[in-house]
Amino acid sequence: MDKERLKKIIDDPDYIPGIYNYCDGWCERCTMTSKCSNYALEKEYFPNDESKDINNQKFWDRISDMFRITLEMLEETAGERGIDLDSIDNTVIEERRLIKEEAGEKECVVMAKRYGKDVKLWFEASEDMLKQKEEILKSHLEMELPGTHPEKEAAEIKEVIDVILWYQHQIYVKLMRAVTGKLDGFQDEIEDMPKDQNGSAKVALLGIDRSIAAWGTMLQQFPEKENSILDILVLLERIRKKTETFFPDARSFKRPGFD
Ligand code: SF4
């Protein structure tokens, strides 16, 4: 792909500008793929499994191609705006570093980071139990036991685990972006503009909501793990409350294409 082709996709009016900024990145499940230039670009660059294989040279060639074009476009835009990329002020970089540091200490961010780790530990500690459950469901399927629905149950467990793992770290990443945006205060100077920080916080909140629902199903499926699952649910609920308090306008943020 060349720069012109990239620009053509980005400027295509069929795509909703910025839709990809406030989604959860789960393209496989997204209902807005036809409206997303990010999705179109990914399909253009990585049209098949072979092109996505990190062990394949073609994957790295495409990544380097994409990097080169992006750099060219950045230099072009900087030139148009009279920005000298070689003279970026070190104080700005230091300010950004300090803001990120401060953001990383906010309660909702700290708890979201802990949540990611707790989920990892939970799955590590539950490996045997999950295997046992798999065996039980398989035997129910073979025995065709009346009143059991092993296939349905297995699909439900897989679904909620997929959801939990998808949002496991994303909640932290989105909250970090939201809090950083709020602390730097840049957007506060622009009136009447939807604030990116609220959009990012909303994506985090949606991830929290879905994770809470998924853990609720895990609790029904694995009552023997009640204590540890309740601990996780309490943590998620606390992250949710702190986020809603820190970003009171997040829930009402209108995400382009989705809300
Ligand atoms: S909007 Fe949908 S298709 Fe586009 S990046 Fe987000 S999840 Fe993927």
Coordinates of C-alpha atoms and ligand atoms in Angstrom, one line a residue:
M1 CA 0.0 0.0 0.0
D2 CA 1.2 3.5 -0.6
K3 CA 0.4 6.8 1.1
E4 CA -2.3 7.8 -1.4
R5 CA -4.2 4.6 -0.9
L6 CA -4.0 5.0 2.9
K7 CA -5.3 8.6 2.6
K8 CA -8.1 7.4 0.4
I9 CA -9.3 4.9 3.0
I10 CA -8.9 7.4 5.8
D11 CA -10.9 10.1 3.9
D12 CA -13.6 7.8 2.7
P13 CA -16.9 9.4 3.7
D14 CA -18.5 6.0 4.2
Y15 CA -16.5 5.6 7.4
I16 CA -17.5 7.2 10.7
P17 CA -14.6 9.4 11.8
G18 CA -13.0 8.3 15.0
I19 CA -15.4 5.3 15.6
Y20 CA -12.4 3.2 16.5
N21 CA -11.4 5.6 19.3
Y22 CA -14.3 4.5 21.6
C23 CA -14.8 0.8 20.7
D24 CA -13.5 -2.2 22.6
G25 CA -11.3 -3.3 19.7
W26 CA -13.2 -6.6 19.4
C27 CA -13.5 -6.5 15.6
E28 CA -14.6 -10.1 15.3
R29 CA -17.8 -9.2 17.3
C30 CA -18.2 -5.6 16.1
T31 CA -21.4 -4.7 14.2
M32 CA -19.8 -1.6 12.7
T33 CA -17.0 -3.0 10.7
S34 CA -18.3 -1.5 7.4
K35 CA -18.2 1.9 9.0
C36 CA -14.7 1.7 10.4
S37 CA -11.6 2.8 8.4
N38 CA -9.4 1.1 11.0
Y39 CA -11.0 -2.2 10.1
A40 CA -10.7 -1.5 6.4
L41 CA -7.0 -0.7 6.8
E42 CA -6.4 -3.9 8.8
K43 CA -8.1 -6.0 6.0
E44 CA -6.0 -4.2 3.4
Y45 CA -2.7 -4.8 5.3
F46 CA -3.5 -8.2 6.7
P47 CA -6.0 -9.9 4.4
N48 CA -5.5 -13.5 5.5
D49 CA -4.1 -15.6 8.3
E50 CA -0.7 -15.9 6.6
S51 CA -0.3 -12.1 6.6
K52 CA -1.1 -12.0 10.4
D53 CA 1.4 -14.8 11.3
I54 CA 4.3 -13.1 13.2
N55 CA 6.5 -16.0 12.2
N56 CA 6.0 -15.0 8.5
Q57 CA 8.3 -12.5 6.9
K58 CA 5.4 -11.0 5.1
F59 CA 3.9 -9.9 8.4
W60 CA 7.0 -7.9 9.4
D61 CA 7.3 -6.5 5.9
R62 CA 3.8 -5.1 6.2
I63 CA 4.5 -3.7 9.6
S64 CA 7.6 -1.9 8.4
D65 CA 5.6 -0.7 5.4
M66 CA 2.9 0.7 7.6
F67 CA 5.5 2.3 9.9
R68 CA 7.2 4.0 6.9
I69 CA 3.9 5.4 5.5
T70 CA 2.8 6.6 8.9
L71 CA 6.1 8.4 9.5
E72 CA 5.9 10.0 6.0
M73 CA 2.4 11.3 6.8
L74 CA 3.4 12.6 10.2
E75 CA 6.3 14.5 8.6
E76 CA 4.0 15.9 6.0
T77 CA 1.4 17.0 8.5
A78 CA 4.1 18.5 10.8
G79 CA 5.5 20.4 7.8
E80 CA 2.1 21.8 6.8
R81 CA 1.6 23.0 10.4
G82 CA 5.1 24.4 10.7
I83 CA 6.1 22.0 13.4
D84 CA 9.8 21.0 13.6
L85 CA 9.7 17.4 14.8
D86 CA 13.4 17.6 15.7
S87 CA 12.9 20.4 18.2
I88 CA 10.2 18.8 20.4
D89 CA 10.5 20.4 23.8
N90 CA 12.0 18.2 26.5
T91 CA 9.9 19.9 29.2
V92 CA 6.7 18.8 27.4
I93 CA 8.0 15.2 27.4
E94 CA 8.8 15.5 31.1
E95 CA 5.3 17.0 31.8
R96 CA 3.7 14.1 30.0
R97 CA 5.8 11.6 32.0
L98 CA 4.7 13.3 35.3
I99 CA 1.1 13.3 34.3
K100 CA 1.2 9.6 33.4
E101 CA 2.9 8.9 36.8
E102 CA 0.1 10.8 38.6
A103 CA -2.5 9.0 36.6
G104 CA -1.0 5.6 37.5
E105 CA -1.6 6.5 41.2
K106 CA -5.3 7.3 40.9
E107 CA -7.4 4.7 42.7
C108 CA -9.5 3.6 39.8
V109 CA -6.3 3.0 37.8
V110 CA -4.5 1.2 40.6
M111 CA -7.5 -1.1 41.2
A112 CA -7.9 -1.8 37.4
K113 CA -4.2 -2.8 37.2
R114 CA -4.7 -5.1 40.2
Y115 CA -7.8 -6.5 38.6
G116 CA -5.8 -7.6 35.5
K117 CA -3.3 -9.4 37.8
D118 CA -6.1 -11.0 40.0
V119 CA -7.8 -12.4 36.9
K120 CA -4.5 -14.0 35.8
L121 CA -4.0 -15.5 39.3
W122 CA -7.6 -16.7 39.4
F123 CA -7.3 -18.6 36.2
E124 CA -3.9 -20.1 37.2
A125 CA -5.4 -21.3 40.5
S126 CA -8.5 -22.6 38.7
E127 CA -6.8 -24.6 36.0
D128 CA -7.6 -28.0 37.5
M129 CA -11.1 -27.1 38.3
L130 CA -11.7 -25.9 34.7
K131 CA -10.3 -29.1 33.3
Q132 CA -12.5 -31.2 35.7
K133 CA -15.5 -29.2 34.5
E134 CA -14.6 -30.0 30.9
E135 CA -14.3 -33.7 31.7
I136 CA -17.7 -33.7 33.5
L137 CA -19.4 -31.9 30.6
K138 CA -17.8 -34.4 28.1
S139 CA -19.0 -37.4 30.1
H140 CA -22.5 -35.9 30.3
L141 CA -22.5 -35.4 26.6
E142 CA -21.4 -39.1 26.0
M143 CA -24.0 -40.4 28.4
E144 CA -26.7 -38.2 27.0
L145 CA -28.0 -37.7 30.6
P146 CA -31.6 -36.4 30.6
G147 CA -32.0 -32.9 31.9
T148 CA -28.4 -31.9 31.2
H149 CA -27.3 -29.5 28.4
P150 CA -23.5 -30.0 28.3
E151 CA -23.0 -28.4 24.9
K152 CA -24.9 -25.3 25.9
E153 CA -23.2 -25.1 29.3
A154 CA -19.7 -25.5 27.7
A155 CA -20.5 -22.7 25.2
E156 CA -21.7 -20.4 28.0
I157 CA -18.6 -21.0 30.0
K158 CA -16.4 -20.4 27.0
E159 CA -18.3 -17.2 26.1
V160 CA -17.9 -15.7 29.6
I161 CA -14.2 -16.6 29.8
D162 CA -13.7 -15.0 26.4
V163 CA -15.4 -11.8 27.7
I164 CA -13.4 -11.8 30.9
L165 CA -10.1 -12.2 29.1
W166 CA -10.9 -9.6 26.5
Y167 CA -11.4 -6.9 29.1
Q168 CA -8.9 -8.2 31.6
H169 CA -6.3 -5.5 30.8
Q170 CA -8.3 -3.2 28.6
I171 CA -10.1 -1.7 31.6
Y172 CA -6.8 -0.5 32.9
V173 CA -5.5 0.7 29.5
K174 CA -8.7 2.8 28.9
L175 CA -8.8 4.2 32.4
M176 CA -5.1 5.2 32.1
R177 CA -5.9 7.1 28.9
A178 CA -9.0 8.7 30.5
V179 CA -7.3 9.8 33.6
T180 CA -4.2 11.1 31.8
G181 CA -6.5 13.1 29.5
K182 CA -8.3 14.6 32.5
L183 CA -5.1 15.4 34.3
D184 CA -3.5 17.2 31.4
G185 CA -6.6 19.4 31.2
F186 CA -5.9 20.1 27.5
Q187 CA -9.5 19.4 26.4
D188 CA -10.9 21.6 29.2
E189 CA -9.8 24.6 27.1
I190 CA -11.9 23.6 24.2
E191 CA -15.6 24.3 24.9
D192 CA -18.4 22.3 23.3
M193 CA -16.1 19.5 22.2
P194 CA -16.9 16.0 23.5
K195 CA -14.1 15.0 25.8
D196 CA -12.0 12.1 24.8
Q197 CA -11.4 11.3 28.5
N198 CA -15.2 10.6 29.0
G199 CA -15.2 8.4 25.9
S200 CA -12.3 6.4 27.1
A201 CA -13.8 6.2 30.6
K202 CA -17.1 5.0 29.0
V203 CA -15.3 2.2 27.2
A204 CA -13.7 1.2 30.5
L205 CA -17.1 1.2 32.2
L206 CA -18.7 -0.9 29.5
G207 CA -15.8 -3.4 29.9
I208 CA -16.4 -3.4 33.6
D209 CA -20.2 -3.9 33.2
R210 CA -19.6 -6.9 30.8
S211 CA -17.0 -8.3 33.1
I212 CA -19.3 -8.1 36.1
A213 CA -22.0 -10.0 34.1
A214 CA -19.5 -12.6 33.0
W215 CA -18.2 -13.2 36.5
G216 CA -21.8 -13.5 37.7
T217 CA -22.2 -16.4 35.3
M218 CA -18.9 -17.9 36.5
L219 CA -20.2 -17.7 40.0
Q220 CA -23.3 -19.8 39.0
Q221 CA -21.1 -22.3 37.1
F222 CA -18.4 -22.6 39.8
P223 CA -20.1 -22.1 43.2
E224 CA -17.1 -23.8 44.9
K225 CA -15.1 -20.7 43.9
E226 CA -17.6 -18.4 45.5
N227 CA -15.1 -16.5 47.8
S228 CA -12.6 -15.8 45.1
I229 CA -15.2 -14.8 42.6
L230 CA -16.9 -12.5 45.1
D231 CA -13.6 -10.8 45.8
I232 CA -13.2 -10.1 42.1
L233 CA -16.8 -8.9 41.8
V234 CA -16.2 -6.5 44.7
L235 CA -13.1 -5.2 43.1
L236 CA -14.8 -4.6 39.8
E237 CA -17.7 -2.8 41.6
R238 CA -15.3 -0.6 43.4
I239 CA -13.5 0.3 40.1
R240 CA -16.9 1.0 38.6
K241 CA -17.9 3.4 41.4
K242 CA -14.6 5.2 41.5
T243 CA -14.6 5.6 37.7
E244 CA -18.2 7.0 37.7
T245 CA -17.3 9.4 40.4
F246 CA -14.1 10.6 38.7
F247 CA -15.9 10.8 35.3
P248 CA -19.5 11.9 36.1
D249 CA -20.2 12.5 32.4
A250 CA -18.7 9.3 31.0
R251 CA -21.9 7.3 30.9
S252 CA -23.6 10.0 28.8
F253 CA -20.8 10.3 26.3
K254 CA -22.0 9.6 22.8
R255 CA -19.6 7.3 21.0
P256 CA -19.6 8.0 17.3
G257 CA -21.5 5.1 15.5
F258 CA -22.3 3.3 18.7
D259 CA -24.6 5.5 20.8
Ligands
SF4_1 S1 -15.0 0.1 15.6 FE1 -15.4 -2.1 15.4 S2 -14.3 -2.7 13.6 FE2 -13.5 -0.7 14.2 S3 -11.7 -1.1 15.4 FE3 -13.5 -0.9 16.8 S4 -14.2 -3.0 17.1 FE4 -12.9 -3.0 15.3

